[in-house]
Amino acid sequence: MSADTSVGVGAETGGAEGGTPGPSAPLALDREKLFAARLHAVKVRPYLATALFALHVVESRRVPTMAVDRHWRCYVSPHFVARTPVEELAGVWVHEVAHLLRDHHGRGDRVAKQRGLTGAGDRLRMNIAADCEINDDVYGDGLAQPEGAVLPKLLGLSEGELMEDYLRQFRLGPWLDDMAAWLDCGSGADGLEREWDLGPDGAHGLSEQEQDEVRFRVAQGITGRPGDAPKGWRRWAEEVFHPPQPWRELLGAALRSAASGSGGGTDHTYGRPSRRSVALPGIVLPSLRRTPPRVAVVIDTSGSVSDTELGSALLEVTAISRAVGGRSDLVTVLSCDAAARIVDPLCTAEGIPLLGGGGTDLRTGFAAALRTRPDVVVVLTDGQTPWPEARPYCRTVVGLFPRPRTGSSYENDPDYRPDRPPDWARVVEIG
Amino acid sequence: MATFAPSVPALRPLAPSASQLDVAADLLALLRDTRTEPRPDDRLEALTLAVAADLPVLLWGEPGIGKTSALTQLADSLELPLTTVIASVHEPSDFSGLPIVGDDPAQQGVPLAPPDWAVRLVREGRGLLFLDELSTATPAVQAALLRLVLERRIGSLQLPPGVRIVAAANPRSSAADGWELSAPLANRFVHLQWTHDHEVVVRGLGGTWPRATLPRLDPQRLPDAVDRARRAVCGLLDVRPALVHRLPGSETRRGGPWPSPRSWDMTVCLIAFATAAGSSRDVLSLLVRGTVGDGPGLELLAWLDRMDLPDPEELLADPENAELPERGDRRQATLEGVVEAVKARPSKERWDAAWALLVRALETGAPDLVVVPATTLAALRQEEWDVPDAIERLAGAVSVSRRADRSVARAVTAGR
């Protein structure tokens, strides 16, 4: 192609030019520079192309830098574009689209609701926490880190955590004034409407379902070629449509359904006629019968499970089984290891008889549990154990403590799989 | 706030001797005097379409968030009488039939008598049956109800085809009892999540409830709708055979929608209904994801997206008046489709037309979208083809591209 460039070459090193024109001089948005930066971002992060291209650019003089709203519009200050080098602008593009892909506004709203955070200061903290979540691994590898980007390191925090976790770990303070080049990422980053937002009725917004479709395509691109994407993006792609569920509630649901399914719990029965039958001659009515389930809890204490984790899971199990009608004398706890350190004090406090087991083989634990004739067996384990080959006569719920993946053989051997619990057990991942 | 002020009905003058109950009745009348305002409601529209398509719907939602009022509105709009059955206050025999011992059970057997509401439904021949609070019923009642939903039988009565069934359940995590949908049962429902909309609730409590305008099927569009639905689902499953049948694997997805030939069949049906009604993409998305699950549903929507892009051949035929999509990612996909079409059947005319299209794209939208298709198109040039004049007008894209390349080079060097 023979065409030559004649525009905008000189402005490329804009950062070196220093001072920005005063607000009185209307500066046109250098679209070419802005889009060259987006192209840069697409070239070095091809899996983000769909999302980057789906953003609708809105020129705005009220935005300090670049900002996004929850409808996937990107507000751009012409002055910011003029004074920022292209490679840094590319980093800002990726940063802003990351806020939207990771649903920081929705998560911010949920956190605000849960923790009762109402002030503007809290929203500012959310923006900072969200920035930390993004910035720790999106830059490098062909993408320049924009000046003034907030890193967890600056706040004295560790890397690789989520916005919700960072939010707990710092307060606003005088350190904020030192960060002169603060990036206000707009309502797309923290959920707080800005004065420049076009709102839900403005043009070129993406509906929630459209946003989901863009997220899905980006996630597909990442999971399709996971080697190319940094860890943070891979984790995002894995969890975006199937976030880890609250194990407490899942364990409760699994236990309740197991307890009421096989003869235990409350149910109608024709075994005994209803008292209503007396008033309705000739009609057979069932009666409501309550049979509290017997629950046996087997604890594998051999694994690398922390005392607090195991203790909270065990407390949860006994609380749930009591809620479904199991009286405390119907709950049996067995430890499948000599180290009965958690189980002992807990069970003494809760009045649960402790039978004790032997070895780290869960099969003996199962056998001991089944001797108590339970309606449900609950197993708390990290899964590194042989499982019984035959299906036990009663329902089985497994609370599985996931083994930490870092530094283990997972990284070196992609084909390595630990023994999964058998199909007949309901498995809930804990923690 | 001024917008919340309800119109106050004229109070009849109260006699001094009016009883306290009369005063209370007046107060209640004031409280009940609410207005409605039109407001689009995607979930209600999705529910209406699924009910119209005669597929069993399961509404998942916490108690007290307006499922019943939504059903009332739906029944009004479909002009069906609404029968609400609160499952948790019934016994299994109310759904499977009450066994009645006659004179000679050994000879005549024991008939199962249906409850009165079922008899009324059958006599009427049509109606909307709403089975509320499925999750708080005992397992025996749930078992009896599922037979009602799936086989449409109550005792010895067969429900007529004019009866539509909607059920509601609490989310599994908050269910008080052991409500658990097995995978085969979950596969037969269209799952819709029902949540409350903060704004709607606040406005409603202030006296103005929303009134959704419900979709109307357009008789003109029926054949096209069926064609589109079949093309979409078959096209996707043709290239992604793994999506045809996939049981839910993890505990988190248990009891939810999953793909199987049955649920794909329901999906074809729902796409056709949504197309015939001219529903938005959001409504379609709720329906599709509620039938085959998130992953396969989103893949299907992406497939539909691609189907809905302008046809490359039509664009190449008339590049001057081509209508390109506004949204950047769709525009880029369209341009890439055009270049692919030229690559599939190269000729000088098609190549020139593609350049004209790229120029048009550059003049009406962001320049960076044009760069990759232009590079691919340039590579398709054959020796005897002259460079068209249109290429001169692509200078903007070229300079954007060069600038980006230099910037990448700088960033890479700086990173070292």
PDB file of C-alpha atoms in Angstrom, chain A residues 1-9 11-13 30-44 49-51 53-56 85-88 90 113 141-144 204 206-210 212-214 216-217 220 241-246 249-250 253-254 256-257 260-261 266-268 270 274 276 282-288 324 423 425-429, chain B residues 42 89-94 96-102 138-141 172-180 196 240 250-254 281-283 285-286 289 294-296 298-299 301-302 305-306 326-330 332-333 355 365-369 371-372 374-375 378 387 391-392 394-412 415:
ATOM      1  CA  MET A   1       0.000   0.000   0.000  1.00  0.00           C
ATOM      2  CA  SER A   2       1.431   3.302  -1.073  1.00  0.00           C
ATOM      3  CA  ALA A   3      -0.379   5.754   1.150  1.00  0.00           C
ATOM      4  CA  ASP A   4       1.784   7.709   3.510  1.00  0.00           C
ATOM      5  CA  THR A   5       1.205   9.161   6.911  1.00  0.00           C
ATOM      6  CA  SER A   6       1.159  12.893   7.154  1.00  0.00           C
ATOM      7  CA  VAL A   7      -0.680  13.470  10.402  1.00  0.00           C
ATOM      8  CA  GLY A   8       0.103  13.246  14.029  1.00  0.00           C
ATOM      9  CA  VAL A   9       3.575  11.782  14.000  1.00  0.00           C
ATOM     10  CA  ALA A  11       2.431  14.216  18.813  1.00  0.00           C
ATOM     11  CA  GLU A  12       3.469  10.691  19.583  1.00  0.00           C
ATOM     12  CA  THR A  13       5.897  11.549  22.307  1.00  0.00           C
ATOM     13  CA  ASP A  30      -6.918  13.142  18.695  1.00  0.00           C
ATOM     14  CA  ARG A  31      -8.942  10.172  17.528  1.00  0.00           C
ATOM     15  CA  GLU A  32      -6.098   8.775  15.504  1.00  0.00           C
ATOM     16  CA  LYS A  33      -3.842   8.598  18.531  1.00  0.00           C
ATOM     17  CA  LEU A  34      -6.601   7.134  20.660  1.00  0.00           C
ATOM     18  CA  PHE A  35      -7.423   4.426  18.128  1.00  0.00           C
ATOM     19  CA  ALA A  36      -3.778   3.697  17.424  1.00  0.00           C
ATOM     20  CA  ALA A  37      -3.507   2.980  21.138  1.00  0.00           C
ATOM     21  CA  ARG A  38      -6.511   0.652  20.952  1.00  0.00           C
ATOM     22  CA  LEU A  39      -4.924  -1.140  18.023  1.00  0.00           C
ATOM     23  CA  HIS A  40      -1.742  -1.484  20.064  1.00  0.00           C
ATOM     24  CA  ALA A  41      -3.783  -3.047  22.871  1.00  0.00           C
ATOM     25  CA  VAL A  42      -5.487  -5.433  20.444  1.00  0.00           C
ATOM     26  CA  LYS A  43      -2.161  -6.475  18.940  1.00  0.00           C
ATOM     27  CA  VAL A  44      -0.599  -7.398  22.255  1.00  0.00           C
ATOM     28  CA  ALA A  49     -10.228  -7.556  20.961  1.00  0.00           C
ATOM     29  CA  THR A  50     -13.981  -8.188  21.110  1.00  0.00           C
ATOM     30  CA  ALA A  51     -14.321  -6.270  24.347  1.00  0.00           C
ATOM     31  CA  PHE A  53     -13.938  -2.992  19.995  1.00  0.00           C
ATOM     32  CA  ALA A  54     -17.319  -3.193  21.708  1.00  0.00           C
ATOM     33  CA  LEU A  55     -16.565  -0.049  23.748  1.00  0.00           C
ATOM     34  CA  HIS A  56     -18.235   3.074  22.467  1.00  0.00           C
ATOM     35  CA  PRO A  85       2.088   8.587  25.037  1.00  0.00           C
ATOM     36  CA  VAL A  86       0.398   6.013  22.810  1.00  0.00           C
ATOM     37  CA  GLU A  87       1.868   3.029  24.616  1.00  0.00           C
ATOM     38  CA  GLU A  88       0.539   4.265  27.949  1.00  0.00           C
ATOM     39  CA  ALA A  90      -2.904   1.321  25.269  1.00  0.00           C
ATOM     40  CA  LYS A 113     -25.080  -3.713  49.935  1.00  0.00           C
ATOM     41  CA  ASP A 141       4.612  -8.127  27.821  1.00  0.00           C
ATOM     42  CA  GLY A 142       4.179  -5.347  25.285  1.00  0.00           C
ATOM     43  CA  LEU A 143       1.812  -3.225  27.358  1.00  0.00           C
ATOM     44  CA  ALA A 144       3.172  -0.165  29.171  1.00  0.00           C
ATOM     45  CA  HIS A 204     -24.798   3.062  22.107  1.00  0.00           C
ATOM     46  CA  LEU A 206     -24.762  -2.370  25.823  1.00  0.00           C
ATOM     47  CA  SER A 207     -27.542  -4.187  27.626  1.00  0.00           C
ATOM     48  CA  GLU A 208     -26.644  -6.598  30.398  1.00  0.00           C
ATOM     49  CA  GLN A 209     -27.185  -9.593  28.154  1.00  0.00           C
ATOM     50  CA  GLU A 210     -24.998  -8.078  25.442  1.00  0.00           C
ATOM     51  CA  ASP A 212     -22.542 -11.108  29.061  1.00  0.00           C
ATOM     52  CA  GLU A 213     -22.117 -12.169  25.453  1.00  0.00           C
ATOM     53  CA  VAL A 214     -18.978 -10.054  25.077  1.00  0.00           C
ATOM     54  CA  PHE A 216     -18.361 -14.948  27.191  1.00  0.00           C
ATOM     55  CA  ARG A 217     -16.528 -14.486  23.908  1.00  0.00           C
ATOM     56  CA  GLN A 220     -13.748 -18.391  25.378  1.00  0.00           C
ATOM     57  CA  PHE A 241     -19.925 -17.621  34.373  1.00  0.00           C
ATOM     58  CA  HIS A 242     -19.506 -20.124  37.143  1.00  0.00           C
ATOM     59  CA  PRO A 243     -18.253 -18.231  40.148  1.00  0.00           C
ATOM     60  CA  PRO A 244     -17.395 -20.372  43.150  1.00  0.00           C
ATOM     61  CA  GLN A 245     -20.561 -20.877  45.123  1.00  0.00           C
ATOM     62  CA  PRO A 246     -20.954 -20.329  48.832  1.00  0.00           C
ATOM     63  CA  GLU A 249     -25.291 -23.045  51.425  1.00  0.00           C
ATOM     64  CA  LEU A 250     -24.385 -25.848  49.041  1.00  0.00           C
ATOM     65  CA  ALA A 253     -28.729 -28.015  50.525  1.00  0.00           C
ATOM     66  CA  ALA A 254     -26.897 -31.287  49.875  1.00  0.00           C
ATOM     67  CA  ARG A 256     -30.954 -31.415  53.674  1.00  0.00           C
ATOM     68  CA  SER A 257     -31.811 -33.214  50.478  1.00  0.00           C
ATOM     69  CA  SER A 260     -35.061 -35.953  53.657  1.00  0.00           C
ATOM     70  CA  GLY A 261     -34.660 -38.269  50.696  1.00  0.00           C
ATOM     71  CA  THR A 266     -40.610 -35.021  57.303  1.00  0.00           C
ATOM     72  CA  ASP A 267     -42.858 -36.581  54.709  1.00  0.00           C
ATOM     73  CA  HIS A 268     -46.363 -37.801  54.020  1.00  0.00           C
ATOM     74  CA  TYR A 270     -49.925 -43.813  53.996  1.00  0.00           C
ATOM     75  CA  SER A 274     -54.502 -39.162  58.830  1.00  0.00           C
ATOM     76  CA  ARG A 276     -58.659 -36.032  59.006  1.00  0.00           C
ATOM     77  CA  GLY A 282     -64.550 -43.526  52.668  1.00  0.00           C
ATOM     78  CA  ILE A 283     -61.487 -41.459  51.906  1.00  0.00           C
ATOM     79  CA  VAL A 284     -57.981 -42.552  52.763  1.00  0.00           C
ATOM     80  CA  LEU A 285     -55.695 -39.702  53.705  1.00  0.00           C
ATOM     81  CA  PRO A 286     -51.997 -39.851  54.416  1.00  0.00           C
ATOM     82  CA  SER A 287     -50.528 -38.424  57.577  1.00  0.00           C
ATOM     83  CA  LEU A 288     -47.460 -36.320  58.076  1.00  0.00           C
ATOM     84  CA  VAL A 324     -33.308 -30.912  59.678  1.00  0.00           C
ATOM     85  CA  ASP A 423     -19.938 -40.469  41.417  1.00  0.00           C
ATOM     86  CA  ALA A 425     -21.345 -39.003  46.452  1.00  0.00           C
ATOM     87  CA  ARG A 426     -22.547 -35.417  46.390  1.00  0.00           C
ATOM     88  CA  VAL A 427     -19.414 -33.306  46.418  1.00  0.00           C
ATOM     89  CA  VAL A 428     -19.273 -29.773  47.772  1.00  0.00           C
ATOM     90  CA  GLU A 429     -16.001 -27.887  47.595  1.00  0.00           C
TER      91      GLU A 429
ATOM     92  CA  ASP B  42     -37.792  -8.556  30.010  1.00  0.00           C
ATOM     93  CA  VAL B  89     -50.565 -26.573  52.147  1.00  0.00           C
ATOM     94  CA  HIS B  90     -51.656 -29.621  50.157  1.00  0.00           C
ATOM     95  CA  GLU B  91     -51.230 -33.331  50.567  1.00  0.00           C
ATOM     96  CA  PRO B  92     -49.892 -35.655  47.885  1.00  0.00           C
ATOM     97  CA  SER B  93     -53.386 -37.025  47.355  1.00  0.00           C
ATOM     98  CA  ASP B  94     -54.599 -33.587  46.311  1.00  0.00           C
ATOM     99  CA  SER B  96     -52.397 -37.709  42.632  1.00  0.00           C
ATOM    100  CA  GLY B  97     -56.081 -38.108  43.489  1.00  0.00           C
ATOM    101  CA  LEU B  98     -57.877 -39.045  46.716  1.00  0.00           C
ATOM    102  CA  PRO B  99     -58.356 -42.798  46.966  1.00  0.00           C
ATOM    103  CA  ILE B 100     -62.039 -43.455  47.677  1.00  0.00           C
ATOM    104  CA  VAL B 101     -63.021 -46.847  48.992  1.00  0.00           C
ATOM    105  CA  GLY B 102     -66.252 -47.905  47.317  1.00  0.00           C
ATOM    106  CA  THR B 138     -42.900 -32.264  51.434  1.00  0.00           C
ATOM    107  CA  PRO B 139     -41.013 -34.603  49.073  1.00  0.00           C
ATOM    108  CA  ALA B 140     -44.148 -36.719  48.545  1.00  0.00           C
ATOM    109  CA  VAL B 141     -46.115 -33.646  47.451  1.00  0.00           C
ATOM    110  CA  ARG B 172     -31.794 -24.182  46.517  1.00  0.00           C
ATOM    111  CA  SER B 173     -29.510 -22.348  48.902  1.00  0.00           C
ATOM    112  CA  SER B 174     -32.411 -20.821  50.802  1.00  0.00           C
ATOM    113  CA  ALA B 175     -34.858 -23.699  50.535  1.00  0.00           C
ATOM    114  CA  ALA B 176     -35.957 -24.732  53.991  1.00  0.00           C
ATOM    115  CA  ASP B 177     -36.575 -28.320  53.002  1.00  0.00           C
ATOM    116  CA  GLY B 178     -34.957 -30.777  50.685  1.00  0.00           C
ATOM    117  CA  TRP B 179     -36.079 -29.354  47.385  1.00  0.00           C
ATOM    118  CA  GLU B 180     -33.878 -30.872  44.807  1.00  0.00           C
ATOM    119  CA  HIS B 196     -36.986  -7.817  42.599  1.00  0.00           C
ATOM    120  CA  ARG B 240     -20.210 -28.135  18.066  1.00  0.00           C
ATOM    121  CA  SER B 250     -20.608 -29.845  39.437  1.00  0.00           C
ATOM    122  CA  GLU B 251     -22.681 -29.325  42.544  1.00  0.00           C
ATOM    123  CA  THR B 252     -23.136 -25.646  41.706  1.00  0.00           C
ATOM    124  CA  ARG B 253     -24.904 -26.405  38.447  1.00  0.00           C
ATOM    125  CA  ARG B 254     -27.101 -29.158  39.845  1.00  0.00           C
ATOM    126  CA  ARG B 281     -32.015  -9.951  22.340  1.00  0.00           C
ATOM    127  CA  ASP B 282     -32.203  -9.705  26.135  1.00  0.00           C
ATOM    128  CA  VAL B 283     -35.482 -11.618  26.288  1.00  0.00           C
ATOM    129  CA  SER B 285     -31.019 -14.547  26.076  1.00  0.00           C
ATOM    130  CA  LEU B 286     -33.048 -15.154  29.255  1.00  0.00           C
ATOM    131  CA  ARG B 289     -29.830 -19.548  28.902  1.00  0.00           C
ATOM    132  CA  ASP B 294     -25.234 -20.443  30.438  1.00  0.00           C
ATOM    133  CA  GLY B 295     -22.359 -21.839  28.391  1.00  0.00           C
ATOM    134  CA  PRO B 296     -24.271 -23.463  25.512  1.00  0.00           C
ATOM    135  CA  LEU B 298     -24.192 -17.984  25.190  1.00  0.00           C
ATOM    136  CA  GLU B 299     -22.594 -19.952  22.376  1.00  0.00           C
ATOM    137  CA  LEU B 301     -26.428 -16.353  21.106  1.00  0.00           C
ATOM    138  CA  ALA B 302     -22.984 -15.689  19.653  1.00  0.00           C
ATOM    139  CA  ASP B 305     -25.161 -12.779  16.377  1.00  0.00           C
ATOM    140  CA  ARG B 306     -23.038 -13.981  13.512  1.00  0.00           C
ATOM    141  CA  GLU B 326     -22.521   0.443  14.680  1.00  0.00           C
ATOM    142  CA  ARG B 327     -20.911  -1.647  17.389  1.00  0.00           C
ATOM    143  CA  GLY B 328     -17.177  -1.981  16.887  1.00  0.00           C
ATOM    144  CA  ASP B 329     -16.823  -5.710  17.459  1.00  0.00           C
ATOM    145  CA  ARG B 330     -19.721  -6.519  15.131  1.00  0.00           C
ATOM    146  CA  GLN B 332     -14.997  -5.788  12.596  1.00  0.00           C
ATOM    147  CA  ALA B 333     -16.598  -9.238  12.331  1.00  0.00           C
ATOM    148  CA  TRP B 355     -11.796  -1.957  -0.725  1.00  0.00           C
ATOM    149  CA  GLY B 365     -16.369   4.647  12.286  1.00  0.00           C
ATOM    150  CA  ALA B 366     -13.167   4.033  14.174  1.00  0.00           C
ATOM    151  CA  PRO B 367     -10.090   3.576  11.942  1.00  0.00           C
ATOM    152  CA  ASP B 368      -8.445   0.788  13.948  1.00  0.00           C
ATOM    153  CA  LEU B 369     -11.234  -1.653  13.046  1.00  0.00           C
ATOM    154  CA  VAL B 371      -6.557  -2.274   9.855  1.00  0.00           C
ATOM    155  CA  VAL B 372      -6.642  -6.061  10.136  1.00  0.00           C
ATOM    156  CA  ALA B 374      -7.220  -4.240   5.112  1.00  0.00           C
ATOM    157  CA  THR B 375      -3.991  -6.127   5.696  1.00  0.00           C
ATOM    158  CA  ALA B 378      -4.047  -6.515   0.569  1.00  0.00           C
ATOM    159  CA  VAL B 387      -4.330  -1.083  -6.914  1.00  0.00           C
ATOM    160  CA  ILE B 391      -6.780   2.682  -1.291  1.00  0.00           C
ATOM    161  CA  GLU B 392      -5.588   6.288  -1.178  1.00  0.00           C
ATOM    162  CA  LEU B 394      -7.374   4.453   3.571  1.00  0.00           C
ATOM    163  CA  ALA B 395      -4.428   6.606   4.615  1.00  0.00           C
ATOM    164  CA  GLY B 396      -5.971   7.205   8.019  1.00  0.00           C
ATOM    165  CA  ALA B 397      -6.047   3.491   8.776  1.00  0.00           C
ATOM    166  CA  VAL B 398      -2.510   3.045   7.557  1.00  0.00           C
ATOM    167  CA  SER B 399      -1.156   5.778   9.779  1.00  0.00           C
ATOM    168  CA  VAL B 400      -3.079   4.405  12.772  1.00  0.00           C
ATOM    169  CA  SER B 401      -1.589   1.024  12.055  1.00  0.00           C
ATOM    170  CA  ARG B 402       1.977   2.350  11.783  1.00  0.00           C
ATOM    171  CA  ARG B 403       1.606   4.350  14.934  1.00  0.00           C
ATOM    172  CA  ALA B 404       0.381   1.294  16.802  1.00  0.00           C
ATOM    173  CA  ASP B 405       3.293  -0.774  15.472  1.00  0.00           C
ATOM    174  CA  ARG B 406       5.839   1.808  16.605  1.00  0.00           C
ATOM    175  CA  SER B 407       4.141   2.055  19.969  1.00  0.00           C
ATOM    176  CA  VAL B 408       4.217  -1.730  20.429  1.00  0.00           C
ATOM    177  CA  ALA B 409       7.882  -1.751  19.516  1.00  0.00           C
ATOM    178  CA  ARG B 410       8.601   0.963  22.100  1.00  0.00           C
ATOM    179  CA  ALA B 411       6.642  -0.850  24.794  1.00  0.00           C
ATOM    180  CA  VAL B 412       8.421  -4.116  24.095  1.00  0.00           C
ATOM    181  CA  GLY B 415       9.765  -3.875  28.971  1.00  0.00           C
TER     182      GLY B 415
END
